[in-house]
Short mmCIF file of C-alpha atoms in Angstrom, two decimals:
data_model
loop_
_atom_site.label_atom_id
_atom_site.label_comp_id
_atom_site.label_asym_id
_atom_site.label_seq_id
_atom_site.Cartn_x
_atom_site.Cartn_y
_atom_site.Cartn_z
CA UNK A 1 40.40 31.31 3.31
CA UNK A 2 37.59 30.39 0.90
CA UNK A 3 34.24 30.74 2.73
CA UNK A 4 32.89 27.57 1.13
CA UNK A 5 35.76 25.52 2.54
CA UNK A 6 35.21 27.18 5.90
CA UNK A 7 31.51 26.31 5.88
CA UNK A 8 32.22 22.73 4.90
CA UNK A 9 34.66 22.49 7.81
CA UNK A 10 31.99 23.98 10.08
CA UNK A 11 29.67 21.17 9.02
CA UNK A 12 32.47 18.73 9.78
CA UNK A 13 32.99 20.25 13.24
CA UNK A 14 36.64 20.91 12.45
CA UNK A 15 36.54 24.70 12.92
CA UNK A 16 38.39 26.57 15.71
CA UNK A 17 37.45 29.86 17.46
CA UNK A 18 39.06 31.93 14.74
CA UNK A 19 37.03 30.11 12.03
CA UNK A 20 33.84 30.59 14.06
CA UNK A 21 34.52 34.34 14.27
CA UNK A 22 35.12 34.53 10.50
CA UNK A 23 31.84 32.69 9.84
CA UNK A 24 29.90 35.08 12.11
CA UNK A 25 31.44 38.09 10.37
CA UNK A 26 30.58 36.65 6.98
CA UNK A 27 26.96 35.94 8.01
CA UNK A 28 26.55 39.54 9.20
CA UNK A 29 27.53 40.91 5.81
CA UNK A 30 24.13 40.30 4.20
CA UNK A 31 20.73 38.76 4.75
CA UNK A 32 21.51 36.17 2.11
CA UNK A 33 24.59 35.04 4.02
CA UNK A 34 22.56 34.88 7.22
CA UNK A 35 19.95 32.72 5.50
CA UNK A 36 22.66 30.46 4.07
CA UNK A 37 24.20 29.99 7.53
CA UNK A 38 20.75 29.14 8.88
CA UNK A 39 20.37 26.52 6.15
CA UNK A 40 23.79 25.07 6.92
CA UNK A 41 22.95 24.83 10.62
CA UNK A 42 19.80 22.89 9.67
CA UNK A 43 21.82 20.61 7.40
CA UNK A 44 24.26 19.95 10.25
CA UNK A 45 21.44 19.22 12.70
CA UNK A 46 19.75 16.86 10.21
CA UNK A 47 23.01 15.03 9.39
CA UNK A 48 23.69 14.53 13.11
CA UNK A 49 20.29 12.81 13.43
CA UNK A 50 20.54 10.66 10.30
CA UNK A 51 21.10 7.55 12.40
CA UNK A 52 17.52 7.78 13.73
CA UNK A 53 16.03 8.19 10.24
CA UNK A 54 14.06 5.07 9.26
CA UNK A 55 14.38 3.89 5.68
CA UNK A 56 11.53 2.15 3.86
CA UNK A 57 11.27 0.08 0.70
CA UNK A 58 9.86 2.88 -1.43
CA UNK A 59 9.44 0.77 -4.60
CA UNK A 60 7.29 -1.75 -2.75
CA UNK A 61 5.30 1.06 -1.09
CA UNK A 62 4.65 2.79 -4.43
CA UNK A 63 3.57 -0.53 -5.92
CA UNK A 64 1.18 -1.08 -3.02
CA UNK A 65 -0.34 2.42 -3.33
CA UNK A 66 -0.94 1.96 -7.08
CA UNK A 67 -2.72 -1.35 -6.47
CA UNK A 68 -4.92 0.03 -3.70
CA UNK A 69 -5.90 2.99 -5.90
CA UNK A 70 -6.69 0.60 -8.74
CA UNK A 71 -8.83 -1.49 -6.38
CA UNK A 72 -10.81 1.57 -5.25
CA UNK A 73 -11.31 2.79 -8.82
CA UNK A 74 -12.41 -0.72 -9.80
CA UNK A 75 -14.98 -0.89 -6.98
CA UNK A 76 -16.23 2.62 -7.84
CA UNK A 77 -16.56 1.69 -11.52
CA UNK A 78 -18.63 -1.36 -10.49
CA UNK A 79 -21.06 0.90 -8.68
CA UNK A 80 -21.41 3.24 -11.67
CA UNK A 81 -22.10 0.33 -14.00
CA UNK A 82 -24.57 -1.20 -11.55
CA UNK A 83 -26.37 2.17 -11.35
CA UNK A 84 -26.29 2.58 -15.14
CA UNK A 85 -27.69 -0.91 -15.63
CA UNK A 86 -30.43 -0.12 -13.11
CA UNK A 87 -31.34 2.95 -15.11
CA UNK A 88 -31.33 1.01 -18.37
CA UNK A 89 -33.67 -1.61 -16.92
CA UNK A 90 -35.99 1.15 -15.70
CA UNK A 91 -36.03 2.75 -19.15
CA UNK A 92 -36.68 -0.57 -20.82
CA UNK A 93 -40.04 -0.69 -19.06
CA UNK A 94 -41.09 2.14 -21.37
CA UNK A 95 -40.62 0.03 -24.45
CA UNK A 96 -36.89 0.48 -25.12
CA UNK A 97 -36.01 -3.02 -24.04
CA UNK A 98 -34.08 -4.20 -27.10
CA UNK A 99 -32.07 -1.07 -27.91
CA UNK A 100 -31.24 -0.30 -24.28
CA UNK A 101 -30.13 -3.84 -23.57
CA UNK A 102 -27.63 -3.90 -26.42
CA UNK A 103 -26.25 -0.53 -25.19
CA UNK A 104 -25.73 -1.85 -21.68
CA UNK A 105 -23.84 -4.90 -22.93
CA UNK A 106 -21.44 -2.86 -25.03
CA UNK A 107 -20.70 -0.53 -22.09
CA UNK A 108 -19.99 -3.37 -19.72
CA UNK A 109 -17.95 -5.59 -22.03
CA UNK A 110 -14.65 -4.80 -20.27
CA UNK A 111 -15.95 -5.28 -16.75
CA UNK A 112 -17.56 -8.55 -15.71
CA UNK A 113 -19.53 -8.41 -12.48
CA UNK A 114 -21.34 -11.30 -10.86
CA UNK A 115 -24.19 -9.53 -9.10
CA UNK A 116 -25.98 -12.78 -8.32
CA UNK A 117 -26.42 -13.66 -4.65
CA UNK A 118 -26.55 -17.41 -5.30
CA UNK A 119 -24.98 -18.50 -8.58
CA UNK A 120 -21.47 -18.50 -9.95
CA UNK A 121 -20.89 -16.82 -13.31
CA UNK A 122 -18.76 -18.30 -16.12
CA UNK A 123 -16.95 -16.15 -18.64
CA UNK A 124 -14.73 -16.95 -21.60
CA UNK A 125 -12.21 -14.24 -22.50
CA UNK A 126 -11.08 -13.52 -26.07
CA UNK A 127 -7.88 -15.59 -25.70
CA UNK A 128 -9.92 -18.63 -24.61
CA UNK A 129 -9.21 -18.29 -20.88
CA UNK A 130 -12.14 -19.47 -18.79
CA UNK A 131 -13.12 -17.66 -15.57
CA UNK A 132 -15.58 -18.61 -12.85
CA UNK A 133 -16.73 -15.75 -10.63
CA UNK A 134 -18.27 -16.43 -7.22
CA UNK A 135 -21.24 -14.22 -6.18
CA UNK A 136 -20.38 -10.50 -5.79
CA UNK A 137 -17.02 -10.86 -7.58
CA UNK A 138 -15.75 -8.93 -10.56
CA UNK A 139 -13.07 -8.98 -13.24
CA UNK A 140 -11.99 -5.99 -15.30
CA UNK A 141 -10.14 -6.59 -18.57
CA UNK A 142 -7.20 -4.18 -18.66
CA UNK A 143 -5.66 -5.44 -21.91
CA UNK A 144 -4.71 -8.57 -23.85
CA UNK A 145 -4.25 -11.35 -21.22
CA UNK A 146 -4.27 -8.77 -18.42
CA UNK A 147 -7.11 -8.43 -15.87
CA UNK A 148 -7.84 -6.87 -12.50
CA UNK A 149 -10.04 -8.82 -10.09
CA UNK A 150 -11.74 -8.57 -6.72
CA UNK A 151 -13.77 -11.18 -4.83
CA UNK A 152 -13.18 -14.87 -5.59
CA UNK A 153 -12.39 -16.05 -9.10
CA UNK A 154 -11.16 -19.35 -10.59
CA UNK A 155 -8.89 -18.93 -13.64
CA UNK A 156 -8.38 -21.64 -16.25
CA UNK A 157 -5.83 -19.87 -18.40
CA UNK A 158 -5.44 -20.75 -22.07
CA UNK A 159 -1.80 -21.66 -22.67
CA UNK A 160 0.31 -19.26 -24.73
CA UNK A 161 4.07 -19.64 -24.99
CA UNK A 162 4.48 -16.09 -26.20
CA UNK A 163 2.25 -14.04 -23.95
CA UNK A 164 1.97 -14.28 -20.20
CA UNK A 165 -1.42 -13.92 -18.51
CA UNK A 166 -1.41 -11.36 -15.69
CA UNK A 167 -3.94 -10.94 -12.87
CA UNK A 168 -3.70 -7.79 -10.75
CA UNK A 169 -5.50 -7.45 -7.41
CA UNK A 170 -5.37 -5.09 -4.43
CA UNK A 171 -2.27 -6.63 -2.85
CA UNK A 172 -0.20 -8.09 -5.65
CA UNK A 173 -0.17 -9.68 -9.09
CA UNK A 174 -0.03 -13.21 -10.46
CA UNK A 175 1.71 -14.05 -13.73
CA UNK A 176 1.29 -17.36 -15.58
CA UNK A 177 1.75 -18.89 -19.02
CA UNK A 178 -1.11 -21.39 -18.90
CA UNK A 179 -2.47 -23.09 -15.81
CA UNK A 180 -5.43 -23.05 -13.43
CA UNK A 181 -5.67 -21.38 -10.06
CA UNK A 182 -8.05 -19.38 -7.91
CA UNK A 183 -7.67 -16.06 -6.14
CA UNK A 184 -9.71 -14.55 -3.37
CA UNK A 185 -8.85 -10.86 -2.97
CA UNK A 186 -10.31 -8.13 -0.81
CA UNK A 187 -8.81 -4.74 -0.06
CA UNK A 188 -6.60 -6.07 2.74
CA UNK A 189 -6.39 -9.87 2.44
CA UNK A 190 -5.90 -12.42 -0.29
CA UNK A 191 -5.56 -16.16 -0.85
CA UNK A 192 -4.16 -17.87 -3.94
CA UNK A 193 -4.49 -21.62 -4.54
CA UNK A 194 -2.95 -23.45 -7.51
CA UNK A 195 -5.00 -26.25 -9.12
CA UNK A 196 -2.54 -27.11 -11.91
CA UNK A 197 0.83 -25.95 -13.27
CA UNK A 198 2.82 -23.15 -11.69
CA UNK A 199 2.25 -19.48 -11.01
CA UNK A 200 4.36 -16.54 -9.92
CA UNK A 201 3.16 -14.02 -7.33
CA UNK A 202 4.65 -10.50 -7.17
CA UNK A 203 3.87 -8.12 -4.34
CA UNK A 204 5.29 -6.45 -1.21
CA UNK A 205 8.68 -6.43 -2.95
CA UNK A 206 8.66 -10.23 -3.07
CA UNK A 207 8.43 -12.79 -5.86
CA UNK A 208 7.03 -16.17 -4.85
CA UNK A 209 6.57 -19.19 -7.11
CA UNK A 210 3.71 -21.57 -6.30
CA UNK A 211 3.23 -25.05 -7.73
CA UNK A 212 0.17 -27.30 -7.98
CA UNK A 213 -1.35 -27.95 -4.56
CA UNK A 214 0.31 -24.93 -2.95
CA UNK A 215 -1.32 -21.79 -1.65
CA UNK A 216 -0.31 -18.34 -0.51
CA UNK A 217 -2.34 -16.53 2.12
CA UNK A 218 -2.09 -12.99 3.38
CA UNK A 219 -3.87 -12.04 6.57
CA UNK A 220 -3.19 -8.93 8.63
CA UNK A 221 -0.06 -8.10 6.67
CA UNK A 222 1.64 -11.54 6.93
CA UNK A 223 2.36 -13.73 3.90
CA UNK A 224 2.16 -17.48 4.51
CA UNK A 225 2.93 -20.16 1.91
CA UNK A 226 1.26 -23.54 2.49
CA UNK A 227 0.76 -26.83 0.65
CA UNK A 228 -1.99 -29.45 0.64
CA UNK A 229 -4.75 -27.45 -1.03
CA UNK A 230 -7.79 -29.69 -0.87
CA UNK A 231 -9.54 -30.52 -4.16
CA UNK A 232 -12.84 -29.56 -2.49
CA UNK A 233 -11.54 -25.97 -2.32
CA UNK A 234 -12.52 -25.69 -5.97
CA UNK A 235 -15.97 -27.32 -5.61
CA UNK A 236 -17.73 -23.96 -5.44
CA UNK A 237 -17.30 -23.57 -9.20
CA UNK A 238 -20.29 -25.84 -9.79
CA UNK A 239 -22.30 -23.77 -7.31
CA UNK A 240 -22.00 -26.46 -4.61
CA UNK A 241 -20.28 -25.82 -1.31
CA UNK A 242 -19.40 -29.20 0.18
CA UNK A 243 -18.27 -29.64 3.80
CA UNK A 244 -17.27 -32.91 5.50
CA UNK A 245 -16.70 -32.58 9.28
CA UNK A 246 -15.28 -29.10 8.59
CA UNK A 247 -14.66 -26.75 11.53
CA UNK A 248 -17.48 -24.18 11.56
CA UNK A 249 -15.01 -21.30 11.85
CA UNK A 250 -13.39 -22.41 8.58
CA UNK A 251 -16.82 -22.74 6.94
CA UNK A 252 -17.74 -19.17 7.96
CA UNK A 253 -14.45 -17.87 6.51
CA UNK A 254 -15.23 -19.75 3.31
CA UNK A 255 -18.75 -18.27 3.14
CA UNK A 256 -17.29 -14.77 3.55
CA UNK A 257 -15.10 -15.30 0.49
CA UNK A 258 -17.76 -17.08 -1.58
CA UNK A 259 -20.53 -14.51 -1.02
CA UNK A 260 -18.35 -11.36 -0.66
CA UNK A 261 -19.67 -10.58 2.85
CA UNK A 262 -18.26 -10.04 6.36
CA UNK A 263 -19.18 -12.41 9.20
CA UNK A 264 -18.33 -11.39 12.74
CA UNK A 265 -18.79 -13.35 15.94
CA UNK A 266 -19.37 -12.01 19.45
CA UNK A 267 -16.17 -12.40 21.50
CA UNK A 268 -17.68 -14.73 24.11
CA UNK A 269 -18.68 -17.25 21.40
CA UNK A 270 -15.13 -17.97 20.23
CA UNK A 271 -14.64 -20.80 22.75
CA UNK A 272 -17.99 -22.41 21.86
CA UNK A 273 -17.46 -22.27 18.10
CA UNK A 274 -14.12 -24.10 18.37
CA UNK A 275 -16.03 -27.36 18.97
CA UNK A 276 -18.51 -26.98 16.10
CA UNK A 277 -18.10 -29.19 13.03
CA UNK A 278 -20.28 -29.19 9.92
CA UNK A 279 -21.12 -31.86 7.33
CA UNK A 280 -23.44 -30.61 4.62
CA UNK A 281 -23.80 -29.40 1.04
CA UNK A 282 -25.13 -26.01 -0.02
CA UNK A 283 -26.36 -26.22 -3.61
CA UNK A 284 -26.81 -22.81 -5.24
CA UNK A 285 -28.23 -21.25 -2.09
CA UNK A 286 -28.28 -17.57 -1.21
CA UNK A 287 -26.36 -16.51 1.91
CA UNK A 288 -29.72 -15.98 3.67
CA UNK A 289 -30.75 -19.58 2.93
CA UNK A 290 -27.33 -20.80 4.13
CA UNK A 291 -27.63 -18.84 7.38
CA UNK A 292 -31.16 -20.22 7.90
CA UNK A 293 -29.82 -23.76 7.53
CA UNK A 294 -26.99 -23.04 9.98
CA UNK A 295 -29.55 -21.58 12.40
CA UNK A 296 -31.42 -24.90 12.38
CA UNK A 297 -28.25 -26.95 12.93
CA UNK A 298 -26.50 -24.85 15.57
CA UNK A 299 -29.34 -22.76 17.16
CA UNK A 300 -27.47 -19.91 15.61
CA UNK A 301 -28.79 -16.36 16.08
CA UNK A 302 -27.55 -13.53 13.91
CA UNK A 303 -28.16 -9.97 12.77
CA UNK A 304 -27.73 -8.74 9.20
CA UNK A 305 -26.75 -5.18 8.37
CA UNK A 306 -26.14 -4.73 4.63
CA UNK A 307 -23.16 -7.01 3.84
CA UNK A 308 -22.28 -7.67 7.48
CA UNK A 309 -23.56 -10.62 9.47
CA UNK A 310 -23.07 -10.62 13.22
CA UNK A 311 -23.49 -13.95 15.03
CA UNK A 312 -24.84 -13.39 18.53
CA UNK A 313 -25.53 -16.95 19.73
CA UNK A 314 -24.48 -20.51 18.87
CA UNK A 315 -24.82 -24.07 20.30
CA UNK A 316 -23.10 -27.22 19.03
CA UNK B 1 -9.68 7.56 -29.71
CA UNK B 2 -11.69 10.76 -29.22
CA UNK B 3 -10.10 14.09 -28.18
CA UNK B 4 -11.89 13.80 -24.88
CA UNK B 5 -10.43 10.33 -24.30
CA UNK B 6 -6.88 11.49 -24.97
CA UNK B 7 -7.42 14.54 -22.72
CA UNK B 8 -8.62 12.23 -19.97
CA UNK B 9 -5.55 9.99 -20.34
CA UNK B 10 -3.34 13.12 -20.34
CA UNK B 11 -4.84 14.34 -17.05
CA UNK B 12 -4.45 10.85 -15.56
CA UNK B 13 -0.75 10.74 -16.59
CA UNK B 14 -0.15 14.25 -15.12
CA UNK B 15 -1.83 13.18 -11.90
CA UNK B 16 0.30 10.01 -11.69
CA UNK B 17 3.52 11.98 -12.33
CA UNK B 18 2.69 14.62 -9.72
CA UNK B 19 1.70 12.09 -7.08
CA UNK B 20 4.82 10.04 -7.81
CA UNK B 21 6.97 13.17 -7.30
CA UNK B 22 5.18 13.96 -4.03
CA UNK B 23 5.61 10.35 -2.96
CA UNK B 24 9.35 10.39 -3.76
CA UNK B 25 9.93 13.52 -1.66
CA UNK B 26 7.54 13.08 1.25
CA UNK B 27 6.74 9.39 1.76
CA UNK B 28 9.74 8.61 3.97
CA UNK B 29 9.64 11.88 5.97
CA UNK B 30 5.94 11.29 6.70
CA UNK B 31 6.61 7.66 7.69
CA UNK B 32 9.28 8.86 10.12
CA UNK B 33 6.94 11.48 11.58
CA UNK B 34 4.27 8.82 12.17
CA UNK B 35 6.77 6.17 13.33
CA UNK B 36 7.85 8.33 16.28
CA UNK B 37 4.21 8.43 17.40
CA UNK B 38 2.92 4.91 16.72
CA UNK B 39 6.14 3.08 17.54
CA UNK B 40 6.34 0.70 14.59
CA UNK B 41 7.22 1.17 10.96
CA UNK B 42 4.60 -1.19 9.49
CA UNK B 43 1.71 0.77 11.04
CA UNK B 44 3.41 4.03 10.05
CA UNK B 45 3.71 2.89 6.43
CA UNK B 46 0.07 1.72 6.36
CA UNK B 47 -1.12 5.12 7.58
CA UNK B 48 0.97 7.09 5.07
CA UNK B 49 0.06 4.79 2.18
CA UNK B 50 -3.61 5.30 2.96
CA UNK B 51 -3.08 9.07 2.84
CA UNK B 52 -1.41 8.82 -0.58
CA UNK B 53 -4.27 6.61 -1.87
CA UNK B 54 -6.76 9.16 -0.62
CA UNK B 55 -4.80 11.98 -2.28
CA UNK B 56 -4.76 10.05 -5.55
CA UNK B 57 -8.48 9.33 -5.49
CA UNK B 58 -9.58 12.82 -4.42
CA UNK B 59 -6.83 15.01 -5.84
CA UNK B 60 -7.93 18.27 -7.41
CA UNK B 61 -5.74 19.61 -10.24
CA UNK B 62 -6.36 23.23 -9.16
CA UNK B 63 -4.41 22.82 -5.92
CA UNK B 64 -0.88 24.22 -5.71
CA UNK B 65 2.01 21.92 -4.80
CA UNK B 66 2.57 23.65 -1.43
CA UNK B 67 -1.09 23.33 -0.46
CA UNK B 68 -0.95 19.62 -1.31
CA UNK B 69 2.11 19.16 0.93
CA UNK B 70 0.28 21.02 3.67
CA UNK B 71 -2.74 18.75 3.16
CA UNK B 72 -0.52 15.65 3.23
CA UNK B 73 0.98 16.68 6.55
CA UNK B 74 -2.30 17.61 8.26
CA UNK B 75 -4.12 14.53 6.92
CA UNK B 76 -1.28 12.26 8.09
CA UNK B 77 -1.26 13.82 11.54
CA UNK B 78 -5.05 13.43 11.90
CA UNK B 79 -4.98 9.85 10.66
CA UNK B 80 -2.25 9.04 13.21
CA UNK B 81 -4.35 10.49 16.05
CA UNK B 82 -7.34 8.42 14.84
CA UNK B 83 -5.16 5.32 14.71
CA UNK B 84 -3.92 5.82 18.29
CA UNK B 85 -7.48 6.45 19.54
CA UNK B 86 -8.83 3.35 17.79
CA UNK B 87 -6.02 1.23 19.21
CA UNK B 88 -6.90 2.70 22.59
CA UNK B 89 -3.22 3.06 23.29
CA UNK B 90 -2.30 4.82 26.48
CA UNK B 91 -2.54 8.57 26.51
CA UNK B 92 1.20 9.05 26.75
CA UNK B 93 1.45 8.27 23.02
CA UNK B 94 -1.18 10.87 22.21
CA UNK B 95 0.87 13.35 24.23
CA UNK B 96 3.63 12.92 21.61
CA UNK B 97 1.83 15.60 19.61
CA UNK B 98 3.31 19.01 20.34
CA UNK B 99 2.36 22.44 18.98
CA UNK B 100 1.71 22.77 15.23
CA UNK B 101 4.78 24.92 14.73
CA UNK B 102 7.14 22.47 16.43
CA UNK B 103 5.64 19.61 14.45
CA UNK B 104 6.16 21.43 11.17
CA UNK B 105 9.80 22.08 12.14
CA UNK B 106 10.16 18.40 12.97
CA UNK B 107 8.65 17.42 9.60
CA UNK B 108 10.98 19.86 7.80
CA UNK B 109 13.89 18.19 9.57
CA UNK B 110 12.69 14.78 8.30
CA UNK B 111 12.49 16.21 4.78
CA UNK B 112 16.05 17.53 5.11
CA UNK B 113 17.28 14.11 6.29
CA UNK B 114 15.59 12.45 3.32
CA UNK B 115 17.18 14.93 0.89
CA UNK B 116 20.62 14.25 2.39
CA UNK B 117 20.10 10.52 1.90
CA UNK B 118 18.90 11.06 -1.69
CA UNK B 119 21.98 13.16 -2.46
CA UNK B 120 24.39 10.46 -1.22
CA UNK B 121 24.22 8.92 -4.71
CA UNK B 122 26.14 11.96 -5.98
CA UNK B 123 29.16 11.15 -3.79
CA UNK B 124 32.19 9.15 -4.95
CA UNK B 125 32.04 5.58 -3.60
CA UNK B 126 34.66 5.87 -0.85
CA UNK B 127 33.36 9.27 0.27
CA UNK B 128 29.81 7.87 0.41
CA UNK B 129 30.95 4.86 2.44
CA UNK B 130 32.78 7.00 4.99
CA UNK B 131 29.87 9.46 5.28
CA UNK B 132 27.37 6.61 5.82
CA UNK B 133 29.59 5.05 8.50
CA UNK B 134 29.94 8.36 10.31
CA UNK B 135 26.42 9.73 10.04
CA UNK B 136 24.12 6.75 9.54
CA UNK B 137 25.92 4.06 11.53
CA UNK B 138 27.23 6.49 14.17
CA UNK B 139 30.88 5.35 14.06
CA UNK B 140 33.57 7.74 15.34
CA UNK B 141 36.28 9.01 12.97
CA UNK B 142 38.83 6.85 14.82
CA UNK B 143 36.69 3.74 14.33
CA UNK B 144 36.25 4.50 10.63
CA UNK B 145 39.99 5.14 10.18
CA UNK B 146 40.72 1.79 11.83
CA UNK B 147 38.10 -0.12 9.83
CA UNK B 148 39.01 1.38 6.47
CA UNK B 149 42.73 1.46 7.16
CA UNK B 150 43.04 5.20 6.44
CA UNK B 151 44.19 8.18 8.54
CA UNK B 152 41.79 10.28 10.62
CA UNK B 153 42.71 13.26 8.42
CA UNK B 154 41.55 11.30 5.36
CA UNK B 155 38.25 10.51 7.11
CA UNK B 156 37.82 14.22 7.82
CA UNK B 157 38.68 15.00 4.21
CA UNK B 158 35.99 12.59 2.93
CA UNK B 159 33.35 14.06 5.27
CA UNK B 160 34.23 17.65 4.29
CA UNK B 161 34.03 16.70 0.62
CA UNK B 162 30.71 14.93 1.19
CA UNK B 163 29.22 18.00 2.89
CA UNK B 164 30.40 20.22 0.04
CA UNK B 165 28.58 18.06 -2.54
CA UNK B 166 25.46 17.63 -0.37
CA UNK B 167 25.27 21.38 0.33
CA UNK B 168 25.41 22.11 -3.38
CA UNK B 169 22.78 19.50 -4.15
CA UNK B 170 20.44 20.92 -1.52
CA UNK B 171 20.76 24.56 -2.65
CA UNK B 172 17.32 26.03 -3.29
#
């Protein structure tokens, strides 16, 4: 009998004692045969355990990896440009102000960073699209009507029937023809809100269409679509953060996104903060000025370490 | 575009191709290795995706393919231990780590399973269906024969044929 047929039957567990003896004899003929039998035994073992093997959505996973890498490269590039600009400013003190400044602008023309701690930054792209960047946000132009963003950005996209406008961020992409919307995106979370028209979100192997007034939020790996986006959600574009009897917890979340910082609260304060409501307006204030104002209103105590604020006491 | 620019783009394309090939072959086996230790697929995928991001951002072109696979495995294992420690899960989960040699054998088995699944596309439709029912859904030959309205001998014939094709596809 052909040895290949015999081995296939062995894999299929349809061999008898005589077949088993023939296989052993064949494997003893050479080292190569022995190795082949070893391989076949492994194949049999693996095929018997296939039921336990978990399958994943590899396309979605590959997509997610590419976006996270892009996000990291984008953040790294921001640091290099910030360092380069720092160097240029230092050199300009020696009398090279004009020439150095024009150099720095040409280097940074594809990456827009809002390094301000208080003010929003407005940008008009070549196609006429208007962007508003909150403090500590950035937008990198990847091509014609194609950008990558991180932080919080409002997009007023110039309409084009022939070319879609695409926004990539760490956890997905948004495609539109012409409309206005805002995206907050960090490495792990994002929030999209549509101010006019319709947009299409692609990510995690899903395609979701959002219309005016709808939003899509991702926190801790879950995607939630919601409606009733408040007009005041877009108020920050003029530099004013307006709150009317807003829950303090929601305000703190909003400040995190607006200023690109992390705010944490001691565990035992969670119950207390649930009752706190805030009515105020912050007009072009830095996060330090905002925290000072909150300290006055809520006897709030906090510690600041770089971009992290830890709230240690609060009274409403 | 300067020569240096095109060289840079060339290196970036090579890097993307190589990492995509590594991802295609090892992503699922690594996820399975981690899944058995952390107990859920979402956490397992997060851990393995982070390892691939880290490989992409820190990858050195001088490394050989086998040393990268070795790095992928060790980095994944260490990240999983970190994850379990951070979650402060009970120690019984940390005890799921056996000796290095046994773990490598286990990982090789996951790679083999993945290669079998990849090679299923080479099978004729009916043969593929019967093989999936037998090996992935765990149905007996009698159950398959009944469901597909074929004889047990025909089921056996499909499985033997499937193994023949898979064995050829997996030849080194």
